[in-house]
XYZ file of C-alpha atoms in Angstrom:
616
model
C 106.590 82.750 123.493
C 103.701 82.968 126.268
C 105.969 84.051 128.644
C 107.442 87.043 126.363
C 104.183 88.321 125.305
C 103.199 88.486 129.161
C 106.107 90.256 130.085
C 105.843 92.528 127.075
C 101.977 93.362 127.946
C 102.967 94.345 131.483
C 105.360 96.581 130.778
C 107.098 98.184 127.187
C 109.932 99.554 129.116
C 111.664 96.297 130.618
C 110.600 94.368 127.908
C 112.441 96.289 125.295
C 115.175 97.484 126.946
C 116.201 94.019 128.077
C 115.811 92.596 124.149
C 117.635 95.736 122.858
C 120.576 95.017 125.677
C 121.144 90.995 124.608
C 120.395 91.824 120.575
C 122.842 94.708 120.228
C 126.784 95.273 121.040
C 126.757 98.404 122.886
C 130.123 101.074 123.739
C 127.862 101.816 126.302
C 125.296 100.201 127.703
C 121.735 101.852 128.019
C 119.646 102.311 131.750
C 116.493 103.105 130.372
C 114.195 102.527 127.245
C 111.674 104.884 126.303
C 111.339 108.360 127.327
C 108.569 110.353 125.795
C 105.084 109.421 125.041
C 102.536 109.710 122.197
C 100.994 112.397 124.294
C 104.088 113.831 124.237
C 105.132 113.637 120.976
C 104.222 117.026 119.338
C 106.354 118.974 121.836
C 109.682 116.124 121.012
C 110.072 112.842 119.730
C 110.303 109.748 121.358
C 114.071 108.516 122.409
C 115.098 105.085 123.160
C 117.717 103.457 124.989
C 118.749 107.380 124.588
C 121.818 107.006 127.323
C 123.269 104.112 125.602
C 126.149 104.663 122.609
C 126.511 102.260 120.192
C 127.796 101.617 116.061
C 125.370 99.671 114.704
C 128.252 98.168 111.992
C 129.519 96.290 115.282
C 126.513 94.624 115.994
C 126.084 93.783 111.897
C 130.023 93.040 110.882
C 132.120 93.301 113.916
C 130.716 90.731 116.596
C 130.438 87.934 114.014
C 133.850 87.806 113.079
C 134.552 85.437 116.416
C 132.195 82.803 115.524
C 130.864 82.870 111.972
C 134.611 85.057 110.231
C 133.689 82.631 107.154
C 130.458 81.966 107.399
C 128.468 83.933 103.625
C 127.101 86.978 104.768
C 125.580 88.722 101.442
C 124.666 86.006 98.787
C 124.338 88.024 95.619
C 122.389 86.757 92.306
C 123.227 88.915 89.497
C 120.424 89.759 86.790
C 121.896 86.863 84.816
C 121.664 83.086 86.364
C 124.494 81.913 87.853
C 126.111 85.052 88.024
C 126.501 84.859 91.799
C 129.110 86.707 94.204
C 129.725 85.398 98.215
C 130.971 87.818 100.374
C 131.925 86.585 104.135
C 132.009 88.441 107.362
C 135.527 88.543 106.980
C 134.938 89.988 103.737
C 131.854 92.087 104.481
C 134.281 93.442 107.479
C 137.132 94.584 105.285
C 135.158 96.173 102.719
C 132.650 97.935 104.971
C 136.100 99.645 106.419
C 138.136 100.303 103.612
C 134.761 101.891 102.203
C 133.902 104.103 104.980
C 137.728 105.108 104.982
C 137.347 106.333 101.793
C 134.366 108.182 102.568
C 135.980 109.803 105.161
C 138.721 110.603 102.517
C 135.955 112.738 100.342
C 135.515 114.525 103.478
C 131.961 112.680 104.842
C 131.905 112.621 108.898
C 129.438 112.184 111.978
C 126.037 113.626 110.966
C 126.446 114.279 106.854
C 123.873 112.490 104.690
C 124.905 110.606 101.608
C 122.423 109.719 98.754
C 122.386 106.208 97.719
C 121.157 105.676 94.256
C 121.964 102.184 92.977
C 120.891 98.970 91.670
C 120.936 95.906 93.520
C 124.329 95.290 94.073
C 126.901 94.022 97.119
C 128.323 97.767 96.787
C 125.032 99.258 98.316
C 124.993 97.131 101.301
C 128.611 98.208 101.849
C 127.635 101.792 101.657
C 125.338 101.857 103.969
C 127.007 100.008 106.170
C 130.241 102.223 105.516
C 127.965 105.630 106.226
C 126.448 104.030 109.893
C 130.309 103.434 110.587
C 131.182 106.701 110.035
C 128.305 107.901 111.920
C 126.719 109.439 108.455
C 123.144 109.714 107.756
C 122.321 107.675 104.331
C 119.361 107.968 102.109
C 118.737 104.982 99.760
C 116.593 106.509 96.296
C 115.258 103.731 94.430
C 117.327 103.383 91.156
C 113.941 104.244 89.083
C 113.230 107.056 90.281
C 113.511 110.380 87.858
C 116.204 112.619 88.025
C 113.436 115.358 89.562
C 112.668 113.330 92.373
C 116.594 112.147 92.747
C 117.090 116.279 92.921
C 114.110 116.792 95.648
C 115.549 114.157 98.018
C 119.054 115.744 97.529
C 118.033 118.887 98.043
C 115.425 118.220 101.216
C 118.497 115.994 102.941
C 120.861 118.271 102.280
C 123.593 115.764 101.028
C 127.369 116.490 99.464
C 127.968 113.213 98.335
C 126.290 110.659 95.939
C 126.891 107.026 95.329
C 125.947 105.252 92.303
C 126.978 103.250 89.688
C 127.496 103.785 85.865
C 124.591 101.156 84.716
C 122.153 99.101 86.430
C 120.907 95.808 85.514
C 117.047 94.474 85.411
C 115.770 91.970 83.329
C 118.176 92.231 80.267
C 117.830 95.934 80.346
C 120.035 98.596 81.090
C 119.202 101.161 83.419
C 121.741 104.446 82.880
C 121.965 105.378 86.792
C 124.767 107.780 86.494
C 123.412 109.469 83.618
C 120.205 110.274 85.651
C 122.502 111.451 88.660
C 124.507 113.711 86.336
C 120.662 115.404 85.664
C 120.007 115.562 88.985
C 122.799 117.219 90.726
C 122.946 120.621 92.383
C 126.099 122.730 92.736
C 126.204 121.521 96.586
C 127.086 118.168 95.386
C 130.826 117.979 95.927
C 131.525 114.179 95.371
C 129.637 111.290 93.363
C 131.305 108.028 93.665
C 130.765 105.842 91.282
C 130.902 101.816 91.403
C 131.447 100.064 87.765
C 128.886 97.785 87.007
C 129.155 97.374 83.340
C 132.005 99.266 82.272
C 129.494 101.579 79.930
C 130.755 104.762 79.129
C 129.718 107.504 80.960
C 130.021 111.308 81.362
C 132.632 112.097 83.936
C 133.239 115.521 85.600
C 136.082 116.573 88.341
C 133.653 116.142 91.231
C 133.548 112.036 89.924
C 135.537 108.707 91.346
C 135.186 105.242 90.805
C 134.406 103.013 93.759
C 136.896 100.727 92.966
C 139.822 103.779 92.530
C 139.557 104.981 96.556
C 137.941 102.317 98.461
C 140.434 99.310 96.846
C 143.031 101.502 97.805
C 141.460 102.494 100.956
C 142.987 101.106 104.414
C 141.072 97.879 105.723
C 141.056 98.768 109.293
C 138.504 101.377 110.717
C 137.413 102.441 113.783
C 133.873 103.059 114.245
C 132.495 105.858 115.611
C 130.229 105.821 118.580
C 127.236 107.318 118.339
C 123.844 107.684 120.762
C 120.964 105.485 120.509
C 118.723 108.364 119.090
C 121.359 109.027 116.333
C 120.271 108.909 113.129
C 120.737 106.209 111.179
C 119.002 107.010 107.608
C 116.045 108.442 105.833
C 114.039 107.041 103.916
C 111.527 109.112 101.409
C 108.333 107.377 101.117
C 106.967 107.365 97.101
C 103.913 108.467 95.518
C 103.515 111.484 97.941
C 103.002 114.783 96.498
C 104.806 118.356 97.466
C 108.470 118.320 99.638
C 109.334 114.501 100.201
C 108.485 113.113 103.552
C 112.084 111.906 104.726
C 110.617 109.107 107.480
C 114.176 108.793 110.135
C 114.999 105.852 111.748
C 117.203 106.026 114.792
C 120.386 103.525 115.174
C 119.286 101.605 118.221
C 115.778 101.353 118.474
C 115.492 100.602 114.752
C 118.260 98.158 114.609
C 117.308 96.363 118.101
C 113.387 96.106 115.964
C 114.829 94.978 112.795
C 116.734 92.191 114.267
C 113.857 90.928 117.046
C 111.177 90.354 114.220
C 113.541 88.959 111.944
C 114.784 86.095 113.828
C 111.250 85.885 115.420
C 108.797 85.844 112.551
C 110.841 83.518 110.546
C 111.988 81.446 112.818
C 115.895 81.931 112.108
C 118.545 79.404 112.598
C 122.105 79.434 112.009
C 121.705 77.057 108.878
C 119.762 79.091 107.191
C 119.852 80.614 103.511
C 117.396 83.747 104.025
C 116.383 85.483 100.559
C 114.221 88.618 101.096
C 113.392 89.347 96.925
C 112.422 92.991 97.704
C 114.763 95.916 96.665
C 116.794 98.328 99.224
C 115.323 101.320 97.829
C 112.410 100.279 100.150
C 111.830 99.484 103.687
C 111.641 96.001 103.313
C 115.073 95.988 101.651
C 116.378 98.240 104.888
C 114.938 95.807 107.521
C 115.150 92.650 106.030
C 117.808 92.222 103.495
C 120.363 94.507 105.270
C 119.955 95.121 109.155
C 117.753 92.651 110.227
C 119.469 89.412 108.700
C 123.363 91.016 109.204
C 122.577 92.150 112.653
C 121.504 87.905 113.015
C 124.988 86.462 111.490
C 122.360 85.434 109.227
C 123.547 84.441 105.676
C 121.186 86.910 103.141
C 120.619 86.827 99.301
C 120.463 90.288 96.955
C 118.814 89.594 93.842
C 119.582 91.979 90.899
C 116.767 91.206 88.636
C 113.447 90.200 88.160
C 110.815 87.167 89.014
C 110.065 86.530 85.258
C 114.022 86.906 84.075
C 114.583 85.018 81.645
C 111.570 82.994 82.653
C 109.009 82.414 85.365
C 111.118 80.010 87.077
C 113.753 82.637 88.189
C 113.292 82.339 91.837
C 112.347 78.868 92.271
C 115.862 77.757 90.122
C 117.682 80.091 92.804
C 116.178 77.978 95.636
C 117.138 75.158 94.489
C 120.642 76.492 93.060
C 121.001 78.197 97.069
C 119.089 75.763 98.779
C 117.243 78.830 100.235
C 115.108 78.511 103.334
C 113.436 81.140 104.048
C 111.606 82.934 101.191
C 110.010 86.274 101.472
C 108.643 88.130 98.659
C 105.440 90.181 97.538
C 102.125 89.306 96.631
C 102.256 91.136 93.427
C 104.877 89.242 91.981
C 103.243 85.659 93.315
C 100.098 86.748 91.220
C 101.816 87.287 88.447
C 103.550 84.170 88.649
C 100.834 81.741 89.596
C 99.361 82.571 86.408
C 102.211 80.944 84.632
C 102.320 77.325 84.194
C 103.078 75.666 86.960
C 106.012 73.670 85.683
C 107.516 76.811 86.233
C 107.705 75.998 89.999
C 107.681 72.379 90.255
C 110.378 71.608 87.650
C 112.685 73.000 90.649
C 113.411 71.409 93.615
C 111.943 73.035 96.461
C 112.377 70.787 99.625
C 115.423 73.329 101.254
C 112.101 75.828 101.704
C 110.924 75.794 105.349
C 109.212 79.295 105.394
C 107.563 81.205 103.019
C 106.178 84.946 103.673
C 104.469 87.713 101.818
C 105.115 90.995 102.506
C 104.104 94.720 100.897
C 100.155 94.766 100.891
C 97.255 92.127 101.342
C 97.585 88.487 100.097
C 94.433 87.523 98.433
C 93.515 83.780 99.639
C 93.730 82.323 96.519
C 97.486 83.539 95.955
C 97.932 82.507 99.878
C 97.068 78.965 98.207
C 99.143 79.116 95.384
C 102.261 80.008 97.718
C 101.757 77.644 100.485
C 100.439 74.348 98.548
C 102.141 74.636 94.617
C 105.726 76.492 96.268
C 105.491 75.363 99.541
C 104.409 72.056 99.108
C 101.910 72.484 101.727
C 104.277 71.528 104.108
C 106.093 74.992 104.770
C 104.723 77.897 107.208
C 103.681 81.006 105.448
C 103.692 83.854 107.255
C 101.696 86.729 105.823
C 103.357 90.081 107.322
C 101.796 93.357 108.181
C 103.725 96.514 108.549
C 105.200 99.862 106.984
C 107.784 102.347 106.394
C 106.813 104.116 109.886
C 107.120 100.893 111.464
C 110.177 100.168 110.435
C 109.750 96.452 111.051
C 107.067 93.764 111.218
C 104.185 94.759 113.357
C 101.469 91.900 112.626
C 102.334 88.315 111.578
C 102.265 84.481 112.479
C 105.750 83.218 113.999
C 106.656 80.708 112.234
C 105.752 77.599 113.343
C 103.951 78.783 116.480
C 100.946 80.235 115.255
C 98.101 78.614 112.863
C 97.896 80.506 109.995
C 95.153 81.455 107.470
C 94.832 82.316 103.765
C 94.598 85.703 103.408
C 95.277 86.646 107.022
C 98.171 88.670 108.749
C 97.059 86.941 111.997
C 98.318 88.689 115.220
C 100.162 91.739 116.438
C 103.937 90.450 117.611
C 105.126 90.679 121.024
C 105.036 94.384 122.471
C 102.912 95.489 119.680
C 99.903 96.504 121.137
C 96.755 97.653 118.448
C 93.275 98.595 118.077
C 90.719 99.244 115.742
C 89.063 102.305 116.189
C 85.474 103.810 114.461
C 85.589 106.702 112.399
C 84.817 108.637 115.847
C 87.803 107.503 117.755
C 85.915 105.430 119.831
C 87.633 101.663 119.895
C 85.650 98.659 118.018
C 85.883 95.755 120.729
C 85.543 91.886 119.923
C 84.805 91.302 116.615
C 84.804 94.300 113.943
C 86.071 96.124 111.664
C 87.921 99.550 111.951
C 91.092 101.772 111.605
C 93.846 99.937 112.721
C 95.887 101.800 115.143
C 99.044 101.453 117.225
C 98.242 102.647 120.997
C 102.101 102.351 122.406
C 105.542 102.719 121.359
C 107.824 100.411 119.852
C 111.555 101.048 119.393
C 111.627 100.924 115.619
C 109.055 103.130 114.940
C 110.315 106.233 112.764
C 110.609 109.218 114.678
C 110.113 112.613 112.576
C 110.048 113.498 109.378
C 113.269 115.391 108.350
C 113.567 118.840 108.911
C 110.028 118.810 109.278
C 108.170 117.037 113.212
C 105.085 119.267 112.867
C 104.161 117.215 109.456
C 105.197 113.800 111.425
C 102.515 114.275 114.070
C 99.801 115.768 111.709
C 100.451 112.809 109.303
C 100.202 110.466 112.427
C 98.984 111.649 115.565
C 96.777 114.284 114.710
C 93.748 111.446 113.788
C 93.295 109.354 116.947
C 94.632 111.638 120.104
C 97.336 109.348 122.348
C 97.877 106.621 119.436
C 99.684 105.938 116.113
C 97.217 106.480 113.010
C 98.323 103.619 110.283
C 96.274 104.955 107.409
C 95.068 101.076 107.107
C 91.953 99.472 107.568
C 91.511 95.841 108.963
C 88.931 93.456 110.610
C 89.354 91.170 113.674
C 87.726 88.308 113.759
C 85.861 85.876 116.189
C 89.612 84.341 117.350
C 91.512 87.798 117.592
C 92.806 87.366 114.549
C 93.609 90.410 111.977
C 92.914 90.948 108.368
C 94.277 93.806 106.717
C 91.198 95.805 104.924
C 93.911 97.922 103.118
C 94.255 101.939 102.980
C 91.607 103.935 104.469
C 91.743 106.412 101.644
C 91.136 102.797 99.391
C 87.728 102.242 101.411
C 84.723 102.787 98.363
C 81.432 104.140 99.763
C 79.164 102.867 97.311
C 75.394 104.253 98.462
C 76.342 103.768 102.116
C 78.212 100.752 101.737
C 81.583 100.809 103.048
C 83.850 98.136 101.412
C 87.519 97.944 101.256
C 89.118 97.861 97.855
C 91.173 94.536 99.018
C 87.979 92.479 99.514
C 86.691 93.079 95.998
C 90.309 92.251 94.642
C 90.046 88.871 97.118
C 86.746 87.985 95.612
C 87.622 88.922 91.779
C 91.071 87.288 92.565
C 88.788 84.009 92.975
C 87.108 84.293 89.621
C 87.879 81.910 87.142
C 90.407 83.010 84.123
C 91.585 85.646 86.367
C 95.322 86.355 86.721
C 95.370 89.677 88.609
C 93.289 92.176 89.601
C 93.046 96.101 91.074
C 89.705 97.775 92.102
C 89.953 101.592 92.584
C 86.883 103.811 93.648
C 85.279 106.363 90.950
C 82.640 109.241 91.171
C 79.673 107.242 90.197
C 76.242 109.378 89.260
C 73.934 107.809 91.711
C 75.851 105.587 94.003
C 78.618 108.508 95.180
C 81.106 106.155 94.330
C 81.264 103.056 91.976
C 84.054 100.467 91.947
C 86.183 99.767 88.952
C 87.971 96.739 88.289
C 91.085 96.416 86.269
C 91.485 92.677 85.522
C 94.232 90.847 83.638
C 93.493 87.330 82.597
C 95.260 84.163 82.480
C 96.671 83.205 79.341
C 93.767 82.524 76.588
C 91.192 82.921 79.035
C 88.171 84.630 78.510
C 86.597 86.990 81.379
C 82.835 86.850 82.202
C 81.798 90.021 83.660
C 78.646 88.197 85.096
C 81.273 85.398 86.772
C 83.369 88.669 88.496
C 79.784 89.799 90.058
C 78.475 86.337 90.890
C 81.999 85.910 92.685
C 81.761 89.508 94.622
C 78.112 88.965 95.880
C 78.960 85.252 97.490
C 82.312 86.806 99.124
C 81.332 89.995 100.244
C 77.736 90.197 100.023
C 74.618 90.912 97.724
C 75.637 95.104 97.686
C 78.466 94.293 96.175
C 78.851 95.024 92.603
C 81.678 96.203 90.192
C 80.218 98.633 88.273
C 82.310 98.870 85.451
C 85.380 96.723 84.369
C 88.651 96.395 82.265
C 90.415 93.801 80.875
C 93.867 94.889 80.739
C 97.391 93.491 79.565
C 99.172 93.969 82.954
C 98.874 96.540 86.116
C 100.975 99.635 86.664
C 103.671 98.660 89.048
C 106.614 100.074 90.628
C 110.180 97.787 90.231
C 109.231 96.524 93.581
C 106.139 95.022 92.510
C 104.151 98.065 94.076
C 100.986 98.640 92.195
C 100.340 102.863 91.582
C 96.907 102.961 92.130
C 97.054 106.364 92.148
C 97.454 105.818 88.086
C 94.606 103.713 87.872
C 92.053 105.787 90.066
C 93.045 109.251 87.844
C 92.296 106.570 84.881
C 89.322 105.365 86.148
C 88.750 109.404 86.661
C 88.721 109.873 83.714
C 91.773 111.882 83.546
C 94.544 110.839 81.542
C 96.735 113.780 81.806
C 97.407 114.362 85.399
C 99.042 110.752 85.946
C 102.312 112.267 88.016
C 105.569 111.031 87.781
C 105.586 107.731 85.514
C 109.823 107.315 86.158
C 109.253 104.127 88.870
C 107.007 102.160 86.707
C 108.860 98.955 85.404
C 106.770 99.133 82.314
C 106.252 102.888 81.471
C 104.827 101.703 77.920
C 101.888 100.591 79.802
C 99.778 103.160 80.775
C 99.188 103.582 77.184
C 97.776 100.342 76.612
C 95.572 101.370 79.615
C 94.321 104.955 78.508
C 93.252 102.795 75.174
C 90.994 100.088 77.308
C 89.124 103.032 79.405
């Protein structure tokens, strides 16, 4: 590992364009790796490897059927236990082709985009793998979004064809995909295939076709078409933004040649291994490290349908046992809510395949890095705590498992040919120890590269801040032994009468109080202070929350100037399917304004914000 992160420090271009060359099966292979600069940028963006051609299904499906034809490729776990499907490379192979064939049929080629709007099923793997064969663009929606923002990413992508399916499944419930399609369509919509899930009745119109009617029909042989390095492989619309969507693009061969270096790196990937990444495709971390990443590594890779508490707290600990998983990776969010279960949950299950845990999707509060490593992991398994981001498009800052000493609460160092710095709110950079905004000073392939249809807002949104680097919008602190902790947003940084503290440091500290489950601080207008910080808390079960405990816990982690100024105990927090907390709910809340909350459709529990308008 020394010797890589020497090479990579000396020099970006070598060191990535000899990883992308031995990680990727190339038609032809590249001569060169970057071209373009952040300097650069505003005129064009970046290109990598851009003289090699590639199909990035070959490096996922195709090159694995010589050594690993039969080895499980996609493990799926349906909503209900035990309801599990194994599909091979053999398999993965023949349905990835007959799939894109009958794309091709409905008249998709090199360049279209395709929506994806599904649940968690093997059939969205296959499309996406079927569009990058073809040479198509795909866009995976997240299956709760509303038909309005389904329409706006149609519309801003420009697509002809949608796949979904006629029902999803999450927790027990029904979610009517198709139906929400069917509200979302525009007349440019020529084709919407859909795959049968539950055999529901649906509307149907001549522009509809089931899955199973063309692609089981479809021919199981298909070429794949070669495409440059630069060529798009999807967008992905980040969430909670507001005005046109910002379509992020990730390129085929940078991306892909990213995905599958921190993948096998961070975790430490061997050919034994059962890899479960709980996270949902709609996001990144579905993109990187359920699909790509793991495929691109023969790796064998779990889809999970439903949810962590489905039909009980024990969901994902019975699967490891039931899969002997691995390698576990899953969010913070859902951990907190779990650890405040009983903990029979976890240790009625036997847990002894695990050998690495992560966290992924924002800050891990120390106490919930406990939980993990010593109740789930037995103390005995590495937990690595991952930084990164859409824009990223792959791990940026985390411990390798086993190489690095980890801990609690601490994303630890920047990878291999990652190169950050914290900067002041001037620019200038913060040196030794500090604390600043955490930017990225040089390339790296699987950064995104424009936003679609739209570069200009790409280099305001990250270039425009900190001239010659990559502006993360995060916050984070080094420490005396180089080590990073992620502060979280910038725009979640409360300046209370001077006092700059990051909301993820009060929700540490509260975190640590006792009878407290889960917690979410958000900044407010505050009279005298500027701004005051308000604390949504939910409890354990039957506990009872002392407001003087939450302070008394605040001042001895942060410091005496730290206060919460005003508090609710609340039945649950606002979160997104993935586990994503909407703070953007809980600051217009804490407001005072509950009637400009935006677009409730992603919420997993709508019904909630009620029960929090009544505790303000």
């Amino acid at each position: 590992m020394l010797q890589i992160e020497t090479r990579s420090e000396q020099s970006t271009n070598p060191f990535w364009l000899e990883l992308a060359r031995e990680r990727l099966r190339w038609r032809r292979e590249p001569t060169r790796g970057l071209v373009g600069s952040f300097d650069s940028i505003a005129e064009r963006p970046l290109s990598w490897f851009g003289d090699g051609e590639l199909n990035v299904t070959e490096t996922c499906v195709d090159r694995h059927l010589a050594h690993r034809p039969d080895k499980v490729a996609i493990l799926w776990e349906g909503d209900t236990p035990g309801d599990v499907r194994r599909i091979s490379y053999r398999g993965l192979h023949r349905e990835v082709c007959r799939a894109a064939n009958a794309l091709r049929s409905l008249g998709v080629q090199q360049g279209d985009r395709v929506i994806l709007y599904m649940g968690m099923v093997p059939e969205l793997a296959i499309a996406m793998l079927a569009c990058a064969r073809l040479g198509a663009v795909h866009s995976v929606v997240f299956g709760g979004f509303s038909a309005d923002a389904l329409r706006d990413r149609i519309v801003d992508s420009g697509a002809r064809v949608v796949i979904t399916q006629d029902v999803s499944m999450r927790g027990g419930k029904r979610v009517p995909l198709k139906a929400t399609v069917d509200a979302a369509l525009t007349d440019a919509v020529e084709h919407v295939v859909v795959v049968k899930r539950t055999g529901d009745t649906v509307a149907w119109s001549t522009r509809d076709v089931w899955w199973h009617t063309i692609v089981d029909a479809a021919d199981a042989e298909h070429e794949a078409v070669a495409v440059s390095a630069d060529h798009p492989l999807f967008i992905l619309y980040t969430s909670g933004s507001t005005g046109r969507p910002k379509g992020l693009v990730h390129a085929c061969a940078g991306y892909l040649a990213y995905a599958s270096y921190t993948h096998a790196t961070v975790f430490d990937l061997q050919e034994s291994d059962v890899y479960a990444c709980v996270a949902d495709i709609g996001w990144i971390t579905g993109h990187s490290y359920i699909v790509y990443g793991p495929l691109a590594n023969g790796a064998t890779t779990l889809m999970f349908e439903s949810t962590p508490s489905y039909p009980d707290p024990g969901r994902y600990w019975e699967m490891v046992q039931r899969h002997r998983i691995s390698i576990f990776y899953g969010a913070p969010t859902a951990l907190r809510t779990l650890a405040a279960e009983d903990v029979d949950h976890v240790r009625r299950y036997d847990r002894s395949s695990l050998r690495v845990i992560g966290s992924v999707g924002e800050p891990i509060d120390p106490d919930s890095w406990r939980w993990y490593h010593d109740i789930v992991g037995e103390g005995r398994c590495t937990l690595v705590d991952t930084w990164w981001q859409t824009e990223t498009g792959g791990i940026a800052i985390s411990a390798v498992a086993p190489a690095r000493t980890t801990k609690p609460g601490c994303a630890t160092r920047p990878l291999p040919g990652i190169q950050v710095s914290l900067r002041g709110t001037d620019g200038a950079r913060v040196h030794g120890e500090g604390e600043g905004q955490l930017c990225i000073d040089r390339p790296w392939p699987g950064q995104a590269r424009t936003v679609w249809r739209d570069h200009e807002r790409f280099v305001s949104t990250y270039f425009s801040q900190i001239p010659g680097a990559y502006f993360t919008g995060d916050g984070a602190r080094r420490d005396l032994d180089g080590d990073y902790w992620i502060t979280g947003r910038i725009d979640d940084v409360i300046n209370v009468a001077g006092h700059r503290m990051g909301t993820a440091e009060f929700e540490a500290a509260l975190n640590a109080a006792p009878g407290v489950a889960e917690v979410a601080v958000v900044g407010y207008p505050h009279p005298r202070k500027g701004q005051g910080v308000f604390a949504y808390v939910v409890p354990e079960r039957g506990a009872t929350i002392d407001g003087a405990l939450l302070d008394a816990s605040c001042r001895a982690s942060i410091g005496a100037h730290a206060k919460v100024d005003s508090f609710r105990i609340v039945p649950g927090l606002p979160k997104t399917r993935s586990g994503k907390v909407m703070r953007r709910i809980l600051r217009k809340l804490a407001e005072g304004d509950q009637e400009n909350l935006g677009d409730l459709s992603t919420l997993s529990d709508p019904s909630l914000v009620d029960a929090l308008k009544a505790a303000i």
